[in-house]
Coordinates of N, CA, C and O in Angstrom, one line a residue:
Q1 N -11.9 -16.6 3.8 CA -11.1 -15.9 4.8 C -10.1 -15.0 4.0 O -9.3 -15.5 3.2
V2 N -10.2 -13.7 4.4 CA -9.3 -12.8 3.7 C -7.9 -12.9 4.2 O -7.6 -12.9 5.4
Q3 N -6.9 -13.0 3.2 CA -5.5 -13.1 3.6 C -4.7 -12.2 2.7 O -5.0 -12.1 1.5
L4 N -3.8 -11.5 3.3 CA -2.9 -10.6 2.6 C -1.5 -10.9 3.0 O -1.2 -10.9 4.2
V5 N -0.6 -11.0 2.0 CA 0.8 -11.3 2.3 C 1.7 -10.4 1.5 O 1.8 -10.5 0.3
E6 N 2.4 -9.5 2.2 CA 3.3 -8.6 1.5 C 4.7 -9.2 1.3 O 5.1 -10.1 2.1
S7 N 5.4 -8.8 0.3 CA 6.8 -9.2 0.0 C 7.4 -8.1 -0.8 O 6.8 -7.2 -1.3
G8 N 8.8 -8.2 -1.0 CA 9.5 -7.3 -1.8 C 10.3 -6.2 -1.1 O 11.0 -5.5 -1.7
G9 N 10.2 -6.2 0.2 CA 10.9 -5.2 1.0 C 12.4 -5.5 1.0 O 12.8 -6.6 0.6
G10 N 13.2 -4.6 1.5 CA 14.6 -4.8 1.6 C 15.4 -3.6 1.9 O 14.8 -2.5 2.1
L11 N 16.7 -3.7 1.7 CA 17.6 -2.6 1.8 C 18.0 -2.0 0.5 O 18.4 -2.8 -0.4
V12 N 17.8 -0.7 0.3 CA 18.1 -0.1 -1.0 C 18.8 1.2 -0.8 O 18.6 1.9 0.2
Q13 N 19.7 1.6 -1.7 CA 20.4 2.9 -1.6 C 19.5 4.0 -2.0 O 18.5 3.8 -2.8
P14 N 19.7 5.2 -1.5 CA 18.9 6.4 -1.9 C 19.0 6.5 -3.5 O 20.0 6.3 -4.1
G15 N 17.8 6.8 -4.0 CA 17.7 6.9 -5.5 C 17.3 5.6 -6.1 O 17.0 5.5 -7.3
G16 N 17.3 4.5 -5.4 CA 17.0 3.2 -5.9 C 15.5 2.9 -6.0 O 14.7 3.8 -5.7
S17 N 15.2 1.7 -6.4 CA 13.8 1.3 -6.6 C 13.5 -0.1 -6.0 O 14.4 -0.9 -5.8
L18 N 12.3 -0.2 -5.6 CA 11.8 -1.5 -5.1 C 10.4 -1.6 -5.6 O 9.7 -0.6 -5.7
T19 N 9.9 -2.9 -5.7 CA 8.5 -3.2 -6.0 C 8.0 -4.1 -4.9 O 8.5 -5.2 -4.7
L20 N 7.0 -3.6 -4.2 CA 6.3 -4.4 -3.2 C 5.1 -5.1 -3.8 O 4.5 -4.6 -4.7
S21 N 4.9 -6.3 -3.3 CA 3.7 -7.1 -3.8 C 2.9 -7.5 -2.6 O 3.4 -7.7 -1.5
C22 N 1.6 -7.5 -2.8 CA 0.7 -8.0 -1.7 C -0.2 -9.1 -2.4 O -1.1 -8.7 -3.1
A23 N 0.1 -10.3 -2.1 CA -0.7 -11.4 -2.6 C -2.0 -11.6 -1.7 O -1.9 -11.6 -0.5
T24 N -3.1 -11.7 -2.4 CA -4.4 -11.8 -1.7 C -5.1 -13.1 -2.0 O -4.9 -13.7 -3.0
S25 N -5.9 -13.5 -1.1 CA -6.8 -14.6 -1.3 C -8.0 -14.6 -0.4 O -8.0 -13.8 0.6
G26 N -9.0 -15.3 -0.8 CA -10.2 -15.4 0.1 C -11.3 -14.4 -0.3 O -12.3 -14.4 0.4
F27 N -11.1 -13.6 -1.3 CA -12.1 -12.6 -1.7 C -11.8 -12.1 -3.1 O -10.7 -12.5 -3.7
T28 N -12.7 -11.4 -3.7 CA -12.5 -10.8 -5.1 C -11.9 -9.4 -5.0 O -12.6 -8.5 -4.6
L29 N -10.6 -9.3 -5.3 CA -9.9 -8.1 -5.1 C -10.5 -6.9 -5.8 O -10.5 -5.8 -5.3
H30 N -11.1 -7.2 -7.0 CA -11.6 -6.1 -7.8 C -12.7 -5.3 -7.1 O -12.8 -4.1 -7.3
Y31 N -13.4 -5.9 -6.1 CA -14.5 -5.2 -5.5 C -14.1 -4.6 -4.1 O -15.0 -4.0 -3.4
Y32 N -12.9 -4.6 -3.8 CA -12.4 -4.1 -2.5 C -11.6 -2.8 -2.7 O -10.8 -2.6 -3.7
A33 N -11.8 -1.8 -1.8 CA -10.8 -0.7 -1.7 C -9.5 -1.2 -1.2 O -9.4 -2.1 -0.4
I34 N -8.4 -0.6 -1.8 CA -7.1 -1.0 -1.5 C -6.2 0.1 -1.0 O -6.4 1.3 -1.5
G35 N -5.3 -0.2 -0.1 CA -4.4 0.9 0.3 C -3.1 0.3 0.7 O -2.9 -0.8 1.2
W36 N -2.0 1.1 0.5 CA -0.7 0.9 1.0 C -0.4 1.9 2.1 O -0.6 3.1 1.8
F37 N 0.0 1.5 3.2 CA 0.4 2.3 4.3 C 1.8 2.1 4.8 O 2.4 1.0 4.4
R38 N 2.4 3.0 5.5 CA 3.7 2.7 6.1 C 3.8 3.3 7.5 O 3.0 4.2 7.8
Q39 N 4.7 2.7 8.3 CA 4.9 3.2 9.6 C 6.3 3.1 10.0 O 6.9 2.0 9.9
A40 N 6.9 4.3 10.3 CA 8.3 4.4 10.7 C 8.3 4.4 12.2 O 7.4 4.7 12.9
P41 N 9.5 4.0 12.8 CA 9.6 3.9 14.2 C 9.2 5.2 14.9 O 9.7 6.3 14.5
G42 N 8.4 5.2 15.9 CA 8.0 6.3 16.6 C 7.0 7.2 15.9 O 6.6 8.3 16.4
K43 N 6.5 6.8 14.8 CA 5.5 7.6 14.0 C 4.2 6.9 13.8 O 4.2 5.7 13.9
E44 N 3.2 7.6 13.5 CA 1.9 7.0 13.2 C 1.9 6.4 11.8 O 2.7 6.8 11.0
R45 N 1.0 5.5 11.7 CA 0.8 4.8 10.4 C 0.2 5.9 9.4 O -0.7 6.5 9.7
E46 N 0.8 6.0 8.2 CA 0.4 7.0 7.3 C 0.0 6.3 5.9 O 0.7 5.3 5.5
G47 N -0.9 6.9 5.3 CA -1.3 6.4 4.0 C -0.4 6.8 2.9 O 0.1 7.9 2.9
V48 N -0.1 5.9 2.0 CA 0.8 6.1 0.9 C 0.1 6.2 -0.5 O 0.3 7.2 -1.2
S49 N -0.7 5.2 -0.8 CA -1.3 5.1 -2.1 C -2.6 4.2 -2.0 O -2.6 3.3 -1.2
F50 N -3.6 4.5 -2.8 CA -4.9 3.8 -2.7 C -5.5 3.6 -4.1 O -5.2 4.3 -5.0
I51 N -6.4 2.6 -4.1 CA -7.2 2.3 -5.3 C -8.6 2.3 -4.9 O -9.0 1.6 -3.9
S52 N -9.5 3.1 -5.5 CA -10.9 3.1 -5.2 C -11.6 1.8 -5.7 O -11.3 1.4 -6.9
S53 N -12.5 1.3 -4.9 CA -13.2 0.1 -5.4 C -14.4 0.5 -6.3 O -15.0 -0.3 -6.9
R54 N -14.7 1.8 -6.3 CA -15.8 2.3 -7.1 C -15.4 2.3 -8.6 O -16.2 1.9 -9.5
N55 N -14.2 2.9 -8.9 CA -13.9 3.1 -10.3 C -12.4 2.8 -10.6 O -12.0 3.0 -11.8
G56 N -11.7 2.3 -9.7 CA -10.3 1.9 -9.9 C -9.4 3.1 -9.9 O -8.2 3.0 -10.3
S57 N -9.9 4.3 -9.6 CA -9.0 5.5 -9.6 C -8.0 5.4 -8.5 O -8.2 4.7 -7.5
T58 N -6.8 6.0 -8.7 CA -5.7 5.9 -7.7 C -5.5 7.3 -7.0 O -5.8 8.3 -7.6
Y59 N -4.9 7.2 -5.9 CA -4.6 8.4 -5.1 C -3.2 8.2 -4.4 O -2.9 7.1 -4.0
Y60 N -2.4 9.3 -4.4 CA -1.1 9.2 -3.8 C -0.9 10.3 -2.7 O -1.4 11.5 -2.9
A61 N -0.3 10.0 -1.7 CA 0.1 11.0 -0.7 C 1.1 12.0 -1.4 O 1.9 11.6 -2.3
D62 N 1.1 13.2 -1.0 CA 2.0 14.2 -1.6 C 3.5 13.8 -1.5 O 4.3 14.1 -2.4
S63 N 3.8 13.1 -0.5 CA 5.2 12.8 -0.2 C 5.8 11.7 -1.2 O 7.0 11.6 -1.4
V64 N 4.9 11.0 -1.9 CA 5.3 10.0 -2.8 C 4.8 10.2 -4.3 O 5.2 9.4 -5.2
K65 N 4.0 11.2 -4.5 CA 3.5 11.5 -5.8 C 4.6 11.7 -6.8 O 5.6 12.4 -6.6
G66 N 4.5 11.0 -7.9 CA 5.5 11.1 -9.0 C 6.6 10.1 -8.8 O 7.4 9.9 -9.7
R67 N 6.7 9.4 -7.7 CA 7.7 8.4 -7.4 C 7.2 7.0 -7.2 O 7.8 6.1 -7.6
F68 N 6.0 6.9 -6.7 CA 5.4 5.6 -6.4 C 4.2 5.4 -7.4 O 3.5 6.3 -7.8
T69 N 4.0 4.1 -7.7 CA 2.9 3.8 -8.6 C 2.2 2.5 -8.0 O 2.8 1.5 -7.7
I70 N 0.9 2.6 -7.7 CA 0.1 1.5 -7.3 C -0.6 0.9 -8.4 O -1.1 1.6 -9.4
S71 N -0.7 -0.5 -8.4 CA -1.4 -1.2 -9.5 C -1.9 -2.5 -8.9 O -1.6 -2.9 -7.8
R72 N -2.7 -3.2 -9.7 CA -3.3 -4.5 -9.2 C -3.5 -5.3 -10.4 O -3.7 -4.9 -11.6
D73 N -3.5 -6.7 -10.2 CA -4.0 -7.6 -11.2 C -5.1 -8.4 -10.5 O -5.7 -7.9 -9.5
K74 N -5.4 -9.6 -10.9 CA -6.5 -10.3 -10.4 C -6.4 -10.5 -8.9 O -7.4 -10.4 -8.1
N75 N -5.2 -10.9 -8.4 CA -5.1 -11.3 -7.0 C -3.9 -10.6 -6.3 O -3.7 -11.0 -5.1
T76 N -3.3 -9.7 -6.9 CA -2.1 -9.1 -6.3 C -2.1 -7.6 -6.5 O -2.5 -7.1 -7.5
V77 N -1.7 -6.9 -5.4 CA -1.5 -5.5 -5.4 C 0.0 -5.2 -5.4 O 0.7 -5.8 -4.7
Y78 N 0.4 -4.2 -6.2 CA 1.8 -3.8 -6.3 C 2.0 -2.3 -5.9 O 1.1 -1.5 -6.0
L79 N 3.2 -2.1 -5.4 CA 3.6 -0.7 -5.2 C 5.0 -0.6 -5.7 O 6.0 -1.1 -5.2
Q80 N 5.1 0.1 -6.9 CA 6.4 0.4 -7.5 C 6.9 1.6 -6.9 O 6.3 2.7 -7.0
M81 N 8.1 1.6 -6.3 CA 8.7 2.7 -5.6 C 10.0 3.1 -6.3 O 11.0 2.3 -6.3
N82 N 10.1 4.3 -6.8 CA 11.3 4.8 -7.5 C 11.9 6.0 -6.7 O 11.2 6.6 -5.9
S83 N 13.1 6.3 -7.1 CA 13.7 7.5 -6.5 C 13.6 7.5 -4.9 O 13.2 8.5 -4.3
L84 N 13.9 6.4 -4.3 CA 13.6 6.2 -2.9 C 14.6 7.1 -2.1 O 15.7 7.4 -2.5
K85 N 14.0 7.6 -1.0 CA 14.7 8.5 -0.1 C 14.8 7.9 1.3 O 14.0 7.0 1.7
P86 N 15.8 8.3 2.1 CA 15.8 7.8 3.5 C 14.5 7.9 4.3 O 14.2 7.1 5.1
D87 N 13.8 9.0 4.0 CA 12.5 9.2 4.7 C 11.4 8.2 4.3 O 10.4 8.1 4.9
D88 N 11.7 7.4 3.3 CA 10.7 6.4 2.9 C 10.9 5.1 3.7 O 10.2 4.2 3.6
T89 N 12.0 5.1 4.6 CA 12.2 3.9 5.4 C 11.1 3.7 6.4 O 10.7 4.6 7.1
A90 N 10.5 2.5 6.3 CA 9.3 2.2 7.2 C 8.9 0.7 7.0 O 9.5 0.1 6.0
V91 N 8.0 0.3 7.8 CA 7.3 -1.0 7.5 C 6.1 -0.7 6.6 O 5.4 0.2 7.0
Y92 N 6.0 -1.3 5.5 CA 4.9 -1.1 4.6 C 3.9 -2.2 4.7 O 4.2 -3.3 4.7
Y93 N 2.6 -1.7 4.7 CA 1.5 -2.6 4.9 C 0.5 -2.4 3.7 O 0.2 -1.3 3.3
C94 N -0.1 -3.5 3.2 CA -1.2 -3.4 2.4 C -2.5 -3.7 3.2 O -2.4 -4.4 4.2
A95 N -3.6 -3.1 2.7 CA -4.8 -3.2 3.4 C -6.0 -3.2 2.4 O -5.9 -2.6 1.4
V96 N -7.1 -3.9 2.7 CA -8.2 -4.0 1.9 C -9.5 -3.9 2.7 O -9.5 -4.2 3.9
D97 N -10.6 -3.4 2.1 CA -11.8 -3.3 2.8 C -13.0 -3.4 1.8 O -12.8 -2.9 0.7
P98 N -14.1 -4.1 2.1 CA -15.2 -4.2 1.1 C -16.0 -3.0 0.9 O -16.9 -2.9 0.1
T99 N -15.8 -1.9 1.7 CA -16.5 -0.7 1.5 C -16.3 -0.1 0.1 O -15.1 0.0 -0.3
R100 N -17.4 0.3 -0.5 CA -17.3 0.8 -1.8 C -16.8 2.3 -1.8 O -17.3 3.1 -1.1
G101 N -15.7 2.5 -2.6 CA -15.2 3.9 -2.6 C -13.7 4.0 -2.4 O -13.0 3.0 -2.5
L102 N -13.2 5.2 -2.2 CA -11.8 5.5 -1.9 C -11.6 5.7 -0.4 O -12.1 6.6 0.1
L103 N -10.8 4.8 0.2 CA -10.5 4.9 1.6 C -9.1 5.3 1.8 O -8.2 4.6 1.3
I104 N -8.9 6.3 2.6 CA -7.5 6.8 2.8 C -7.0 6.8 4.2 O -5.8 7.2 4.4
Y105 N -7.8 6.4 5.1 CA -7.4 6.4 6.5 C -7.3 5.0 7.1 O -8.1 4.1 6.7
P106 N -6.3 4.7 7.9 CA -6.1 3.3 8.3 C -7.3 2.8 9.1 O -7.6 1.5 9.0
Q107 N -8.0 3.6 9.8 CA -9.1 3.1 10.6 C -10.3 2.6 9.7 O -11.2 2.0 10.2
E108 N -10.2 3.0 8.4 CA -11.3 2.6 7.5 C -11.1 1.2 7.0 O -12.1 0.6 6.4
Y109 N -10.0 0.6 7.2 CA -9.7 -0.7 6.7 C -9.8 -1.9 7.7 O -9.3 -1.7 8.8
D110 N -10.4 -2.9 7.3 CA -10.6 -4.1 8.2 C -9.6 -5.1 8.1 O -9.4 -5.9 9.0
Y111 N -8.9 -5.2 6.9 CA -8.0 -6.4 6.7 C -6.6 -5.8 6.4 O -6.5 -5.0 5.5
W112 N -5.6 -6.4 7.0 CA -4.2 -6.0 6.9 C -3.3 -7.1 6.7 O -3.5 -8.2 7.2
G113 N -2.2 -6.9 6.0 CA -1.1 -7.8 5.9 C -0.2 -7.7 7.1 O -0.4 -6.8 7.9
Q114 N 0.9 -8.5 7.1 CA 1.8 -8.5 8.2 C 2.9 -7.4 8.1 O 3.6 -7.1 9.1
G115 N 3.1 -6.8 6.9 CA 4.0 -5.8 6.7 C 5.3 -6.3 6.1 O 5.7 -7.5 6.3
T116 N 6.1 -5.4 5.4 CA 7.4 -5.7 4.9 C 8.3 -4.5 5.1 O 7.9 -3.4 4.9
Q117 N 9.5 -4.7 5.6 CA 10.4 -3.7 5.9 C 11.1 -3.1 4.7 O 11.6 -3.9 3.9
V118 N 11.1 -1.8 4.5 CA 11.8 -1.1 3.5 C 12.8 -0.2 4.2 O 12.4 0.7 5.0
T119 N 14.1 -0.3 3.9 CA 15.1 0.5 4.5 C 15.9 1.2 3.3 O 16.4 0.5 2.5
V120 N 15.9 2.5 3.4 CA 16.7 3.3 2.3 C 17.9 3.9 3.0 O 17.7 4.8 3.8
S121 N 19.0 3.4 2.7 CA 20.2 3.9 3.3 C 21.5 3.6 2.5 O 21.5 2.6 1.8
S122 N 22.4 4.5 2.6 CA 23.7 4.2 1.9 C 24.7 3.5 2.8 O 25.8 3.2 2.4

């Protein structure tokens, strides 16, 4: 049974940093496509960062490129977020899917965590 549990969200001042974690179980993470998404109030869910299951390559949305870093170890996915801005405020979700390749749209993912709130405010 695939399970994903996010943690690490919170309140941070503009310019600050947070690291989100997504603990996984019930499957072999290395063989799954991985994504971090976020959803702000009144907005659609948008992709933030991804890892391809084919070769481990990473991809970032333009809005976070140079500030966020996605990584993984055996059972956990991380999202290191630096230079945070108020526009980064959202609920952040991790997602995985057994499809081979790089998946960047939320409808491509079958498994989701419950989300963790990130608020960037002074």
